[in-house]
């Protein structure tokens, strides 16, 4: 029997030169875990399981795992969990993005190397879901995503608090001396109080919605709060569905297609979702050889309304989104714009899903397509002499009065330079200037951190300024807001025009024209090019994963994946 016709423990045998011996030995060792012979003849659902003492968002995974296993067993297969790397957003140095590809490789190789007929991907915190989808797509056995679900909110006086838009809001107040040390410490203890992912439409919730619209997770599961009993029922149903996938043989490469990626981009735009999701979706699609040019994002943005009134763009939180109708309500509004023939892990198409009757929708949280919050999508790509490969602006979270503007550059050459000088009372800056941060892109020493939300210099914030144009090759947390141009490509460390900007240069931003231009004469730029030194790290001075990362990471417009992880024809 060929290996792909085998199932359960008989798949992918360890090679001792005698396959019958290998199976005999494997069954014997598996028996030592207390399984009966009957259990060991069943089909196997692997469960990629990344809890960690360094990942608060996955705190409830043991309980969720029990529910997945219950579902798998009830459907007649054997559930076997296996650990993978876990990425807790705020616990990783220099930034979690650096380790997304490592988790993707770990997930892919452990799916491929171990004997499983289908896999449940348990993820949640920002980089974990994209890493799992990247890995599972490359491994390409039947796979289904189960997300952690968002935290529920807490209270501070009369205010609701949810990680982590309110983290930034209160930190801004503290920097502007509006609240004191005692109050910020109280807020610190109240921002994140339950298991689950950030409580707003940040990266984790955006990726949860993207996994659902791609067709990789069960309908209606993206927004269920982490601590709600429905989350456990979703986990049980995911276990049952994973067994169904073994029969139907639906694989990720049949679910994630150019058409479903387009649906995901539509949803991202309608949610006013995280800018990080552009990088992650590009990386997931890239595993299939599907390009996601930023011009595609702009084309879709022109015809996709913003429908969701959630922080950081709007007023509400993920639990409100869940009760308001969740992603299903958004998809119904977007129906005429979606590719309805896309297959999902249930075996149904997206169109089939949308034929079922809908619950009432709370229009304070999810607008109708007839009366959207914005007529155009929440994200826009900018191109021009400062960003020939493109840059991203989350216009739904930005200040419209700054959209058509020319300003003087105030340049910070690195994150260290920024932190040393941003609060210097002598810093030469006004509210009409553009703050520019260099050398925070993927190949810089900082590894493209979520530092694009540059702090407003204290001399301006203390006078009440809450926004200023900020430009960098860094990323921004999905929970942040402001007129912030991110992912400038090529990055400064790779010699992009961003590296050539000097204090006092003029920059023009036009959201209407999708332009970001450095207004400096080409001869002068050429002269500067002769003396800039690269801040890229030299792989010859590095070792291990650091070296691999420095040598292989692609630019933001390619999803920051590793070049060698792409399909062979794209390498
Ligand atoms: Fe895990 Fe925000 S810290 S999702």
XYZ file of C-alpha atoms and ligand atoms in Angstrom:
575
model
C 0.000 0.000 0.000
C 1.402 3.426 -0.864
C 2.000 5.654 2.136
C -0.785 8.104 1.250
C -3.315 5.213 1.321
C -2.250 4.261 4.826
C -3.796 5.911 7.810
C -3.288 6.381 11.519
C -0.129 5.000 13.032
C 0.768 3.251 9.779
C 1.455 6.586 8.049
C 4.971 7.872 7.606
C 6.826 5.123 9.409
C 10.168 5.688 11.074
C 12.766 4.074 8.876
C 14.577 1.160 10.452
C 14.981 -0.664 7.162
C 12.003 -2.990 7.828
C 8.596 -1.287 7.663
C 6.693 -4.115 9.378
C 9.139 -3.864 12.252
C 8.673 -0.070 12.325
C 4.899 -0.393 12.689
C 5.243 -3.122 15.318
C 7.648 -0.943 17.285
C 5.476 2.172 16.955
C 2.353 0.342 18.164
C 4.306 -1.129 21.037
C 5.600 2.274 22.157
C 2.191 3.902 21.660
C 0.709 1.154 23.837
C 2.970 2.300 26.643
C 0.836 5.456 26.780
C -2.091 3.283 27.824
C -4.047 3.136 24.562
C -5.919 -0.066 23.724
C -5.090 -1.915 20.525
C -8.474 -0.816 19.174
C -7.691 2.863 19.715
C -4.379 2.458 17.956
C -6.055 1.158 14.809
C -8.132 4.342 14.426
C -7.489 7.295 12.167
C -5.567 10.044 13.908
C -6.282 13.745 14.278
C -3.153 15.595 15.335
C -3.674 18.771 17.347
C -1.022 21.470 16.995
C -1.006 22.734 20.548
C 0.927 25.856 21.579
C 0.156 26.795 25.182
C 3.030 28.417 27.035
C 3.843 30.096 30.301
C 4.961 32.956 28.071
C 1.613 33.275 26.300
C -1.268 34.743 28.311
C -3.573 34.612 25.281
C -3.465 30.795 25.295
C -4.097 30.429 29.032
C -7.292 28.441 28.460
C -5.853 26.012 25.927
C -5.888 22.985 28.273
C -9.682 23.280 28.617
C -10.074 23.937 24.893
C -7.904 20.923 24.082
C -10.176 18.662 26.140
C -13.130 19.855 24.102
C -11.360 19.251 20.767
C -10.403 15.757 21.881
C -13.990 15.069 22.954
C -15.143 15.949 19.455
C -12.514 13.803 17.745
C -13.277 10.794 19.937
C -17.031 11.185 19.471
C -16.501 11.146 15.716
C -14.496 7.950 15.921
C -10.853 8.962 15.577
C -7.921 9.193 17.945
C -6.842 12.728 18.974
C -3.133 13.206 19.660
C -1.856 16.654 20.541
C 1.687 17.718 19.886
C 3.465 20.835 21.108
C 4.812 23.504 18.830
C 6.493 26.804 19.455
C 4.163 29.351 21.037
C 4.448 33.068 20.297
C 3.158 35.374 23.036
C 3.196 38.807 21.485
C 4.606 40.823 24.363
C 7.125 38.257 25.587
C 9.387 38.034 22.548
C 12.517 39.982 21.759
C 13.101 41.789 19.500
C 9.635 41.132 18.066
C 7.273 38.192 17.564
C 7.297 38.581 13.769
C 10.869 37.312 13.711
C 9.655 33.954 15.032
C 6.479 33.576 12.950
C 8.414 31.786 10.218
C 10.089 29.540 12.798
C 6.682 28.528 14.152
C 5.452 27.977 10.586
C 8.408 25.673 9.893
C 7.904 23.848 13.194
C 4.195 23.361 12.486
C 4.761 22.244 8.888
C 7.483 19.752 9.696
C 5.716 18.241 12.714
C 2.526 17.790 10.689
C 4.518 16.129 7.948
C 6.782 14.008 10.140
C 4.192 12.562 12.530
C 1.449 10.086 11.654
C -1.764 12.091 11.446
C -4.619 12.001 8.930
C -5.845 15.523 9.702
C -4.754 18.311 11.985
C -6.488 20.845 14.217
C -4.492 24.066 14.499
C -5.014 25.701 17.885
C -3.765 29.272 17.752
C -4.704 32.772 18.779
C -2.075 35.301 19.674
C -1.076 37.527 16.757
C 1.567 35.523 14.909
C 0.359 32.039 15.786
C -2.600 31.778 13.412
C -0.656 33.004 10.368
C 2.255 30.727 11.285
C -0.075 27.727 11.530
C -1.868 28.524 8.284
C 1.475 28.963 6.490
C 2.788 25.670 7.846
C -0.403 23.698 7.279
C -0.744 25.026 3.740
C 2.750 23.857 2.889
C 2.242 20.473 4.603
C -1.169 20.201 2.889
C -2.937 17.456 4.785
C -6.580 18.135 5.825
C -6.426 20.936 8.401
C -8.822 23.096 10.377
C -8.092 26.192 12.457
C -9.459 26.755 15.944
C -8.735 30.193 17.375
C -8.412 31.197 21.021
C -11.158 33.825 20.904
C -10.901 37.340 22.282
C -10.646 38.452 25.915
C -13.669 40.108 27.436
C -13.428 43.685 28.639
C -12.889 45.062 32.117
C -13.657 48.378 33.846
C -11.809 51.389 35.192
C -14.220 53.781 36.853
C -16.888 54.525 34.275
C -14.748 53.356 31.374
C -14.585 49.985 29.680
C -11.076 48.693 29.185
C -9.867 46.240 26.566
C -6.365 45.282 25.517
C -4.855 46.896 23.862
C -6.208 50.043 22.257
C -6.935 51.318 25.752
C -3.361 50.434 26.799
C -2.138 52.990 24.291
C -4.855 55.520 25.081
C -3.993 55.540 28.773
C -0.244 55.519 28.081
C -0.779 58.607 25.906
C -2.618 60.281 28.810
C 0.209 59.359 31.163
C 2.846 60.780 28.785
C 0.813 63.971 28.492
C 0.670 64.184 32.327
C -3.126 63.846 32.297
C -2.984 60.908 34.710
C -0.447 60.112 37.404
C 1.697 57.099 38.278
C -0.856 55.684 40.678
C -3.610 55.687 38.084
C -1.501 54.177 35.289
C -0.560 51.341 37.644
C -4.236 50.686 38.395
C -5.005 50.673 34.664
C -2.086 48.291 34.065
C -3.772 45.746 36.341
C -7.152 46.106 34.622
C -6.339 46.058 30.908
C -6.104 42.311 30.335
C -8.050 40.235 32.805
C -9.212 37.052 31.052
C -7.768 34.373 28.830
C -7.902 35.073 25.104
C -6.556 37.454 22.521
C -6.719 41.262 22.518
C -10.273 42.517 22.934
C -10.357 44.774 19.857
C -10.069 44.269 16.094
C -6.292 43.975 16.359
C -4.121 41.497 14.530
C -5.323 38.401 16.385
C -9.021 39.103 15.804
C -8.386 40.170 12.217
C -6.518 36.922 11.550
C -9.279 34.930 13.262
C -11.794 36.505 10.853
C -9.450 35.898 7.923
C -9.095 32.220 8.843
C -12.895 31.965 8.878
C -13.491 33.758 5.579
C -10.716 31.781 3.918
C -12.778 28.733 4.851
C -10.177 27.267 7.215
C -12.262 27.400 10.410
C -15.877 26.633 11.251
C -18.480 29.287 10.391
C -19.291 31.620 13.261
C -16.298 30.759 15.407
C -13.866 33.676 14.888
C -15.327 36.064 17.444
C -16.642 33.823 20.226
C -15.081 35.163 23.435
C -12.366 32.939 24.866
C -14.234 32.363 28.125
C -17.718 31.827 26.630
C -19.126 28.284 26.732
C -19.719 28.548 22.975
C -15.931 28.594 22.574
C -15.793 25.104 24.096
C -18.644 23.959 21.878
C -16.763 25.376 18.874
C -13.702 23.397 19.956
C -15.743 20.198 20.209
C -17.320 20.840 16.798
C -13.869 21.513 15.344
C -12.740 18.093 16.566
C -15.752 16.483 14.886
C -15.120 18.448 11.688
C -11.472 17.380 11.627
C -12.597 13.751 11.445
C -14.987 14.687 8.650
C -12.069 16.212 6.781
C -10.298 12.851 6.725
C -13.260 11.432 4.790
C -13.729 14.402 2.491
C -9.965 14.799 1.943
C -10.345 18.567 1.652
C -6.863 20.022 1.930
C -5.725 23.602 2.596
C -4.606 24.041 -1.010
C -8.224 23.430 -2.103
C -9.544 25.975 0.392
C -6.940 28.739 0.176
C -7.099 29.879 -3.423
C -6.756 33.157 -5.258
C -10.526 33.617 -4.926
C -10.639 32.938 -1.178
C -7.630 35.229 -0.666
C -9.590 37.940 -2.468
C -12.519 37.317 -0.102
C -10.111 37.636 2.817
C -8.808 40.959 1.509
C -12.395 42.211 1.181
C -13.115 41.237 4.766
C -9.877 42.815 5.988
C -10.917 46.083 4.335
C -14.497 45.932 5.627
C -13.288 45.273 9.158
C -10.811 48.151 9.044
C -8.550 45.336 10.225
C -4.927 45.200 11.219
C -2.184 46.337 8.840
C -0.207 43.274 9.955
C -2.804 41.093 8.296
C -1.621 42.327 4.892
C 1.814 40.865 5.612
C 0.393 37.624 7.001
C -2.124 37.058 4.223
C 0.607 37.728 1.665
C 2.795 35.124 3.379
C -0.013 32.525 3.567
C -0.951 33.029 -0.095
C 2.744 33.055 -1.000
C 3.016 29.459 0.208
C 0.731 28.575 -2.709
C 2.523 30.793 -5.202
C -0.318 33.355 -5.112
C 1.008 36.923 -5.294
C -0.814 39.620 -3.315
C 0.394 42.881 -4.868
C -0.525 46.017 -2.939
C -2.180 47.338 -6.100
C -4.736 44.521 -5.656
C -5.471 45.800 -2.157
C -6.119 49.283 -3.589
C -8.412 47.966 -6.324
C -10.519 46.129 -3.766
C -10.370 49.005 -1.308
C -12.070 51.310 -3.829
C -15.191 49.142 -3.820
C -15.277 47.707 -0.284
C -17.063 49.649 2.462
C -15.963 49.748 6.109
C -18.767 48.080 8.064
C -17.458 47.394 11.526
C -17.467 49.902 14.358
C -14.799 48.353 16.588
C -11.742 49.706 18.304
C -9.088 50.728 17.427
C -11.012 52.422 14.590
C -14.418 52.762 16.212
C -16.132 52.379 19.556
C -16.865 48.745 20.369
C -15.035 45.598 21.411
C -14.846 42.028 20.105
C -17.475 40.726 22.527
C -19.876 43.342 21.117
C -19.002 42.160 17.614
C -19.810 38.582 18.650
C -23.234 39.523 20.012
C -23.919 41.881 17.101
C -23.793 39.110 14.505
C -20.031 38.610 14.093
C -18.360 37.784 10.812
C -21.452 36.117 9.377
C -23.279 39.460 9.432
C -20.348 41.162 7.682
C -20.225 38.452 5.013
C -23.947 38.851 4.309
C -23.434 42.566 3.686
C -20.458 41.878 1.436
C -22.165 39.009 -0.400
C -22.392 40.691 -3.829
C -18.633 41.356 -3.681
C -17.525 37.885 -2.617
C -16.502 34.789 -4.556
C -19.249 32.501 -3.286
C -18.014 29.308 -4.895
C -15.020 28.997 -2.541
C -14.881 25.679 -0.741
C -14.561 25.568 3.057
C -13.449 22.932 5.566
C -17.075 21.943 6.141
C -17.378 20.824 2.524
C -19.872 23.627 1.886
C -19.076 26.684 -0.175
C -19.098 30.198 1.228
C -22.303 30.765 -0.748
C -23.953 27.723 0.901
C -23.112 29.180 4.292
C -24.787 32.463 3.446
C -28.094 30.863 2.471
C -28.950 30.060 6.092
C -31.212 32.553 7.911
C -29.324 35.168 9.885
C -29.829 36.307 13.467
C -30.797 39.940 14.070
C -27.826 42.258 13.598
C -26.907 45.089 15.957
C -26.360 47.937 13.501
C -24.526 50.018 16.094
C -21.656 47.563 15.695
C -22.030 46.151 12.171
C -23.307 48.589 9.576
C -25.272 47.591 6.503
C -23.695 47.928 3.066
C -26.369 50.573 2.308
C -25.236 52.773 5.184
C -21.561 51.937 5.735
C -19.232 53.665 8.152
C -16.962 54.516 5.212
C -17.588 53.939 1.535
C -14.010 52.755 0.911
C -11.909 50.099 2.647
C -10.032 50.675 5.871
C -6.534 50.186 4.439
C -4.833 51.827 1.517
C -1.482 51.217 -0.174
C 0.672 54.227 -1.051
C 3.356 54.319 -3.728
C 5.848 56.980 -4.796
C 9.458 58.010 -4.695
C 9.662 57.334 -0.963
C 8.101 53.863 -1.267
C 8.567 52.410 -4.764
C 7.505 48.969 -3.468
C 4.582 50.424 -1.539
C 3.580 51.342 1.992
C 0.401 50.888 4.014
C -1.840 53.400 5.758
C -4.791 52.394 7.882
C -6.919 55.281 6.775
C -9.896 54.219 8.869
C -7.746 54.742 11.989
C -6.134 57.944 10.726
C -6.881 61.653 10.901
C -8.447 62.758 7.612
C -7.236 66.331 8.026
C -3.691 65.021 7.509
C -4.444 63.027 4.337
C -3.414 65.666 1.772
C -0.362 67.283 3.231
C 3.217 68.272 2.611
C 5.553 68.384 5.591
C 9.122 68.758 6.740
C 10.898 65.527 7.707
C 12.137 65.084 11.266
C 14.301 62.002 10.978
C 15.218 59.345 13.529
C 17.854 56.986 12.205
C 16.933 54.030 14.419
C 14.737 53.025 17.332
C 17.572 53.869 19.708
C 17.853 57.333 18.191
C 14.086 57.730 18.535
C 14.033 56.754 22.175
C 17.034 58.961 22.965
C 15.663 62.120 21.367
C 11.880 61.989 21.046
C 11.239 63.699 24.372
C 14.171 66.100 24.164
C 12.706 69.560 24.810
C 15.164 70.887 22.194
C 13.841 68.594 19.441
C 13.113 70.785 16.423
C 9.570 69.670 15.590
C 6.108 71.167 15.094
C 2.711 69.587 14.544
C 3.028 70.243 10.801
C 6.151 68.103 10.474
C 6.372 64.434 9.458
C 8.193 62.119 11.849
C 10.341 59.631 9.921
C 11.838 56.491 11.447
C 14.534 54.624 9.493
C 16.044 51.172 9.931
C 13.141 49.378 11.552
C 12.332 47.054 8.612
C 12.604 43.281 8.268
C 16.385 43.051 7.725
C 17.290 45.755 10.256
C 18.652 44.731 13.642
C 15.235 45.416 15.174
C 13.482 42.959 12.816
C 10.445 45.097 11.877
C 8.870 45.597 15.295
C 5.466 47.150 15.973
C 7.179 50.487 16.496
C 5.552 52.456 13.680
C 3.226 54.066 16.211
C 5.979 56.548 17.088
C 5.288 58.337 20.352
C 4.296 61.933 19.864
C 7.149 64.061 21.236
C 6.293 65.141 24.777
C 6.709 68.803 23.849
C 3.744 68.381 21.447
C 1.654 65.824 23.370
C 1.763 67.975 26.491
C 0.101 70.731 24.440
C -2.714 68.350 23.504
C -1.516 67.079 20.105
C -2.897 63.578 19.572
C -1.795 62.824 16.010
C 0.988 63.702 13.607
C 2.093 62.077 10.334
C 4.515 59.254 11.084
C 6.388 57.279 8.432
C 8.553 54.177 8.833
C 9.510 50.761 7.544
C 8.253 49.261 10.815
C 4.890 47.660 11.530
C 2.162 48.850 13.875
C 0.142 46.885 16.381
C -3.306 46.100 15.091
C -4.632 47.794 18.213
C -2.995 51.167 17.433
C -4.321 54.211 15.589
C -3.124 57.462 14.005
C -1.929 58.837 10.652
C 0.821 56.296 10.352
C 2.504 55.181 7.138
C 4.012 51.726 7.605
C 5.918 48.953 5.831
C 7.755 51.421 3.559
C 9.331 49.170 0.916
C 12.189 48.726 0.171
C 13.178 49.309 3.781
C 15.985 51.686 4.766
C 18.341 48.907 5.844
C 18.086 47.382 2.368
C 18.980 50.742 0.787
C 15.466 51.972 0.028
C 14.843 55.692 -0.499
C 13.726 55.922 3.146
C 17.434 55.658 4.060
C 18.130 58.840 2.071
C 15.718 61.128 3.918
C 17.394 63.895 5.913
C 16.068 66.416 8.432
C 14.341 69.244 6.651
C 13.491 67.334 3.443
C 9.967 67.823 2.197
C 7.603 64.843 1.884
C 4.188 64.872 0.252
C 1.390 62.539 1.356
C -1.724 62.183 -0.746
C -4.152 59.491 0.315
C -6.479 60.527 -2.491
C -3.778 59.837 -5.106
C -2.271 56.905 -3.131
C 1.075 58.706 -3.157
C 3.971 59.231 -0.825
C 6.845 61.192 -2.366
C 10.195 62.441 -1.178
C 10.527 65.889 -2.747
C 14.288 65.873 -3.175
C 16.137 66.295 -6.431
C 17.389 63.007 -7.935
C 20.976 64.328 -8.193
C 20.995 65.085 -4.503
C 19.596 61.625 -3.722
C 22.318 60.102 -5.889
C 24.940 62.063 -3.962
C 23.517 60.808 -0.643
C 23.494 57.268 -1.946
C 27.285 57.353 -2.241
C 27.803 57.815 1.475
C 24.997 55.944 3.254
C 26.117 52.812 5.011
C 23.858 49.814 5.284
C 22.528 49.022 8.713
C 21.621 45.534 7.553
C 23.136 42.835 9.662
C 25.937 40.911 7.981
C 24.954 37.192 8.027
C 28.657 36.303 8.229
C 28.716 37.725 11.734
C 25.678 35.721 12.852
C 24.796 32.138 13.655
C 21.760 29.896 13.993
C 18.246 31.185 13.397
C 19.512 34.755 13.443
C 21.694 34.008 10.444
C 18.949 32.165 8.607
C 16.588 35.082 9.201
C 19.082 37.714 8.059
C 19.849 35.775 4.885
C 16.347 34.710 3.923
C 13.671 37.125 5.115
C 11.782 38.818 2.284
C 10.542 42.406 2.255
C 7.107 43.381 3.586
C 5.488 43.302 0.131
C 6.391 39.592 -0.020
C 4.964 38.861 3.426
C 8.328 38.668 5.257
C 8.400 34.924 4.636
C 11.663 33.129 3.946
C 12.558 32.910 0.264
C 13.239 29.185 0.477
C 9.779 28.453 1.949
C 8.021 29.579 -1.238
C 7.030 27.014 -3.864
C 10.100 26.040 -5.897
C 9.017 27.943 -9.005
C 8.809 31.174 -6.957
C 12.200 30.890 -5.263
Fe -1.911 38.037 22.243
Fe -2.727 40.689 21.777
S -1.146 39.920 23.092
S -3.403 38.851 20.866
